[in-house]
Amino acid sequence: MRALWDYMMSVSLVNAIQFAGTFAFAVSGIRLAAAKKFDWFGAFVVGFVTAIGGGTIRDLLLDTTPFWMLHPEYMLCTVLALVTVIVFSKQLVRLNTPFFIFDTVGLALFVVAGMEKTVLLGYPFWVAIVMGTITGVAGGILRDVFINEIPLIFRKEIYALPCVIGGIAYAVCYRLHVNGVACEIISVFVILAIRILAVKYRWGLPTL
């Protein structure tokens, strides 16, 4: 009974994290679409693809039904994100800081959600780290393609590497029998810290 309760709590936590990440990524996508003068429907499409793109690819690779097809609230979450951008358009569209915050928070939350789901399905941690990274970055790649920009992951700026390091931190904490919630918080903190420091100090990988 205890094991069943822990499993149910883990699933609920994954859904909560995924919902928060969906909202954050949807806002980031809609904000960029607004800056490109997309109409409301076009902005919604960009926001929705940004929010569900990584998770969809992850679920297809894990041979499970994409999460948003089973829970319509994720589409409603994108509608809420669209309304948020419309209401606070002056603050969000013209400033880079809110976009960076929403994009970074969505990135961190999606990495954790992707890893949690992969582990719950019984895959080893190296697969979980890969799936977590895909969950975090793939939606942003699709977003940038839709708005005709070079995907952020392919630029010199560090974007995917924090996901990998955060995933490793999660795996290490899990192996050390750290509480599940603490593992997630530590992983999110590591991703946020590296991403913010990388932008602030212009860290980047060597180019070929």
Short mmCIF file of N, CA and C in Angstrom, two decimals, residues 114-189:
data_model
loop_
_atom_site.label_atom_id
_atom_site.label_comp_id
_atom_site.label_asym_id
_atom_site.label_seq_id
_atom_site.Cartn_x
_atom_site.Cartn_y
_atom_site.Cartn_z
N GLY A 114 10.48 15.27 -17.46
CA GLY A 114 10.89 14.23 -18.40
C GLY A 114 11.65 13.12 -17.72
N MET A 115 12.54 13.47 -16.81
CA MET A 115 13.30 12.44 -16.08
C MET A 115 12.39 11.62 -15.18
N GLU A 116 11.49 12.30 -14.46
CA GLU A 116 10.57 11.59 -13.56
C GLU A 116 9.73 10.57 -14.31
N LYS A 117 9.20 10.97 -15.44
CA LYS A 117 8.34 10.06 -16.20
C LYS A 117 9.14 8.88 -16.73
N THR A 118 10.35 9.13 -17.20
CA THR A 118 11.19 8.06 -17.74
C THR A 118 11.56 7.06 -16.65
N VAL A 119 11.90 7.56 -15.48
CA VAL A 119 12.25 6.68 -14.36
C VAL A 119 11.04 5.87 -13.92
N LEU A 120 9.86 6.50 -13.88
CA LEU A 120 8.64 5.79 -13.48
C LEU A 120 8.30 4.66 -14.45
N LEU A 121 8.70 4.82 -15.71
CA LEU A 121 8.45 3.78 -16.71
C LEU A 121 9.51 2.69 -16.68
N GLY A 122 10.49 2.81 -15.78
CA GLY A 122 11.45 1.74 -15.57
C GLY A 122 12.73 1.82 -16.38
N TYR A 123 12.99 2.95 -17.01
CA TYR A 123 14.21 3.08 -17.82
C TYR A 123 15.38 3.48 -16.92
N PRO A 124 16.62 3.15 -17.33
CA PRO A 124 17.80 3.54 -16.54
C PRO A 124 18.02 5.05 -16.57
N PHE A 125 18.87 5.54 -15.69
CA PHE A 125 19.04 6.98 -15.54
C PHE A 125 19.70 7.64 -16.74
N TRP A 126 20.55 6.92 -17.45
CA TRP A 126 21.17 7.57 -18.61
C TRP A 126 20.11 7.87 -19.67
N VAL A 127 19.11 6.99 -19.77
CA VAL A 127 18.00 7.25 -20.68
C VAL A 127 17.16 8.41 -20.15
N ALA A 128 16.96 8.44 -18.83
CA ALA A 128 16.18 9.52 -18.22
C ALA A 128 16.82 10.88 -18.46
N ILE A 129 18.14 10.95 -18.40
CA ILE A 129 18.83 12.22 -18.64
C ILE A 129 18.63 12.66 -20.08
N VAL A 130 18.72 11.72 -21.02
CA VAL A 130 18.50 12.04 -22.43
C VAL A 130 17.06 12.51 -22.65
N MET A 131 16.10 11.77 -22.08
CA MET A 131 14.69 12.13 -22.25
C MET A 131 14.36 13.46 -21.58
N GLY A 132 14.98 13.72 -20.42
CA GLY A 132 14.77 14.99 -19.75
C GLY A 132 15.29 16.15 -20.59
N THR A 133 16.46 15.97 -21.19
CA THR A 133 17.03 17.02 -22.04
C THR A 133 16.16 17.26 -23.27
N ILE A 134 15.69 16.18 -23.90
CA ILE A 134 14.81 16.32 -25.05
C ILE A 134 13.53 17.05 -24.66
N THR A 135 12.96 16.69 -23.50
CA THR A 135 11.74 17.35 -23.03
C THR A 135 11.97 18.84 -22.85
N GLY A 136 13.16 19.21 -22.37
CA GLY A 136 13.44 20.61 -22.12
C GLY A 136 13.73 21.43 -23.35
N VAL A 137 14.46 20.87 -24.33
CA VAL A 137 14.96 21.71 -25.43
C VAL A 137 14.19 21.57 -26.74
N ALA A 138 13.50 20.45 -26.95
CA ALA A 138 12.88 20.22 -28.26
C ALA A 138 11.77 21.23 -28.57
N GLY A 139 10.98 21.60 -27.55
CA GLY A 139 9.92 22.58 -27.79
C GLY A 139 10.49 23.92 -28.21
N GLY A 140 11.60 24.32 -27.60
CA GLY A 140 12.24 25.58 -27.98
C GLY A 140 12.79 25.55 -29.40
N ILE A 141 13.28 24.38 -29.82
CA ILE A 141 13.76 24.24 -31.19
C ILE A 141 12.61 24.44 -32.18
N LEU A 142 11.48 23.78 -31.91
CA LEU A 142 10.32 23.93 -32.79
C LEU A 142 9.81 25.37 -32.79
N ARG A 143 9.82 26.01 -31.61
CA ARG A 143 9.39 27.41 -31.51
C ARG A 143 10.23 28.30 -32.42
N ASP A 144 11.55 28.16 -32.32
CA ASP A 144 12.44 29.01 -33.10
C ASP A 144 12.31 28.75 -34.60
N VAL A 145 12.07 27.50 -34.98
CA VAL A 145 11.84 27.19 -36.39
C VAL A 145 10.56 27.86 -36.88
N PHE A 146 9.51 27.81 -36.05
CA PHE A 146 8.23 28.40 -36.43
C PHE A 146 8.32 29.91 -36.62
N ILE A 147 9.15 30.58 -35.82
CA ILE A 147 9.25 32.04 -35.93
C ILE A 147 10.46 32.46 -36.77
N ASN A 148 11.05 31.47 -37.47
CA ASN A 148 12.14 31.75 -38.42
C ASN A 148 13.38 32.32 -37.74
N GLU A 149 13.79 31.69 -36.64
CA GLU A 149 15.01 32.06 -35.94
C GLU A 149 15.93 30.84 -35.87
N ILE A 150 17.24 31.08 -35.74
CA ILE A 150 18.16 29.97 -35.51
C ILE A 150 17.89 29.43 -34.12
N PRO A 151 17.60 28.13 -33.98
CA PRO A 151 17.31 27.58 -32.65
C PRO A 151 18.41 27.90 -31.65
N LEU A 152 17.98 28.28 -30.45
CA LEU A 152 18.91 28.71 -29.41
C LEU A 152 19.93 27.64 -29.09
N ILE A 153 19.53 26.38 -29.16
CA ILE A 153 20.43 25.28 -28.82
C ILE A 153 21.61 25.18 -29.78
N PHE A 154 21.46 25.73 -30.99
CA PHE A 154 22.53 25.63 -31.98
C PHE A 154 23.44 26.85 -31.99
N ARG A 155 23.17 27.81 -31.10
CA ARG A 155 24.04 28.97 -31.01
C ARG A 155 25.12 28.71 -29.97
N LYS A 156 26.03 29.66 -29.83
CA LYS A 156 27.14 29.48 -28.91
C LYS A 156 26.68 29.47 -27.46
N GLU A 157 25.58 30.14 -27.17
CA GLU A 157 25.07 30.23 -25.80
C GLU A 157 24.73 28.85 -25.25
N ILE A 158 25.14 28.60 -23.99
CA ILE A 158 24.87 27.30 -23.36
C ILE A 158 23.37 27.19 -23.08
N TYR A 159 22.75 26.11 -23.57
CA TYR A 159 21.31 25.90 -23.39
C TYR A 159 20.99 24.46 -22.98
N ALA A 160 21.51 23.50 -23.74
CA ALA A 160 21.22 22.10 -23.44
C ALA A 160 22.11 21.56 -22.33
N LEU A 161 23.34 22.06 -22.23
CA LEU A 161 24.28 21.53 -21.24
C LEU A 161 23.76 21.64 -19.80
N PRO A 162 23.12 22.74 -19.41
CA PRO A 162 22.55 22.78 -18.05
C PRO A 162 21.54 21.67 -17.80
N CYS A 163 20.80 21.28 -18.85
CA CYS A 163 19.83 20.20 -18.72
C CYS A 163 20.54 18.89 -18.37
N VAL A 164 21.63 18.62 -19.06
CA VAL A 164 22.39 17.40 -18.83
C VAL A 164 22.97 17.40 -17.42
N ILE A 165 23.57 18.51 -17.02
CA ILE A 165 24.17 18.60 -15.69
C ILE A 165 23.10 18.50 -14.60
N GLY A 166 21.96 19.16 -14.83
CA GLY A 166 20.86 19.06 -13.87
C GLY A 166 20.33 17.64 -13.78
N GLY A 167 20.28 16.94 -14.91
CA GLY A 167 19.86 15.54 -14.91
C GLY A 167 20.82 14.66 -14.14
N ILE A 168 22.11 14.91 -14.31
CA ILE A 168 23.12 14.15 -13.57
C ILE A 168 22.98 14.41 -12.07
N ALA A 169 22.74 15.67 -11.70
CA ALA A 169 22.55 16.02 -10.29
C ALA A 169 21.35 15.27 -9.71
N TYR A 170 20.26 15.18 -10.49
CA TYR A 170 19.08 14.43 -10.05
C TYR A 170 19.43 12.96 -9.83
N ALA A 171 20.14 12.38 -10.78
CA ALA A 171 20.50 10.96 -10.69
C ALA A 171 21.38 10.69 -9.47
N VAL A 172 22.35 11.57 -9.24
CA VAL A 172 23.25 11.40 -8.09
C VAL A 172 22.46 11.48 -6.79
N CYS A 173 21.58 12.47 -6.67
CA CYS A 173 20.77 12.61 -5.46
C CYS A 173 19.88 11.39 -5.24
N TYR A 174 19.32 10.89 -6.32
CA TYR A 174 18.46 9.71 -6.24
C TYR A 174 19.24 8.50 -5.76
N ARG A 175 20.45 8.33 -6.29
CA ARG A 175 21.31 7.21 -5.88
C ARG A 175 21.72 7.31 -4.42
N LEU A 176 21.79 8.54 -3.92
CA LEU A 176 22.16 8.76 -2.51
C LEU A 176 20.94 8.70 -1.59
N HIS A 177 19.80 8.29 -2.17
CA HIS A 177 18.54 8.12 -1.42
C HIS A 177 18.03 9.43 -0.82
N VAL A 178 18.27 10.53 -1.54
CA VAL A 178 17.71 11.81 -1.14
C VAL A 178 16.21 11.81 -1.44
N ASN A 179 15.44 12.49 -0.63
CA ASN A 179 14.00 12.59 -0.83
C ASN A 179 13.67 13.03 -2.26
N GLY A 180 12.60 12.43 -2.83
CA GLY A 180 12.26 12.70 -4.22
C GLY A 180 12.04 14.17 -4.53
N VAL A 181 11.30 14.86 -3.66
CA VAL A 181 11.06 16.28 -3.86
C VAL A 181 12.36 17.07 -3.81
N ALA A 182 13.24 16.68 -2.88
CA ALA A 182 14.54 17.35 -2.77
C ALA A 182 15.37 17.14 -4.03
N CYS A 183 15.30 15.93 -4.59
CA CYS A 183 16.01 15.66 -5.86
C CYS A 183 15.55 16.61 -6.95
N GLU A 184 14.25 16.80 -7.03
CA GLU A 184 13.70 17.67 -8.07
C GLU A 184 14.10 19.13 -7.85
N ILE A 185 14.04 19.58 -6.59
CA ILE A 185 14.40 20.97 -6.28
C ILE A 185 15.87 21.22 -6.60
N ILE A 186 16.72 20.27 -6.21
CA ILE A 186 18.16 20.41 -6.48
C ILE A 186 18.42 20.45 -7.97
N SER A 187 17.77 19.57 -8.73
CA SER A 187 17.95 19.53 -10.17
C SER A 187 17.51 20.84 -10.82
N VAL A 188 16.35 21.35 -10.43
CA VAL A 188 15.84 22.61 -10.97
C VAL A 188 16.80 23.75 -10.63
N PHE A 189 17.28 23.78 -9.38
CA PHE A 189 18.20 24.83 -8.96
C PHE A 189 19.49 24.80 -9.76
#
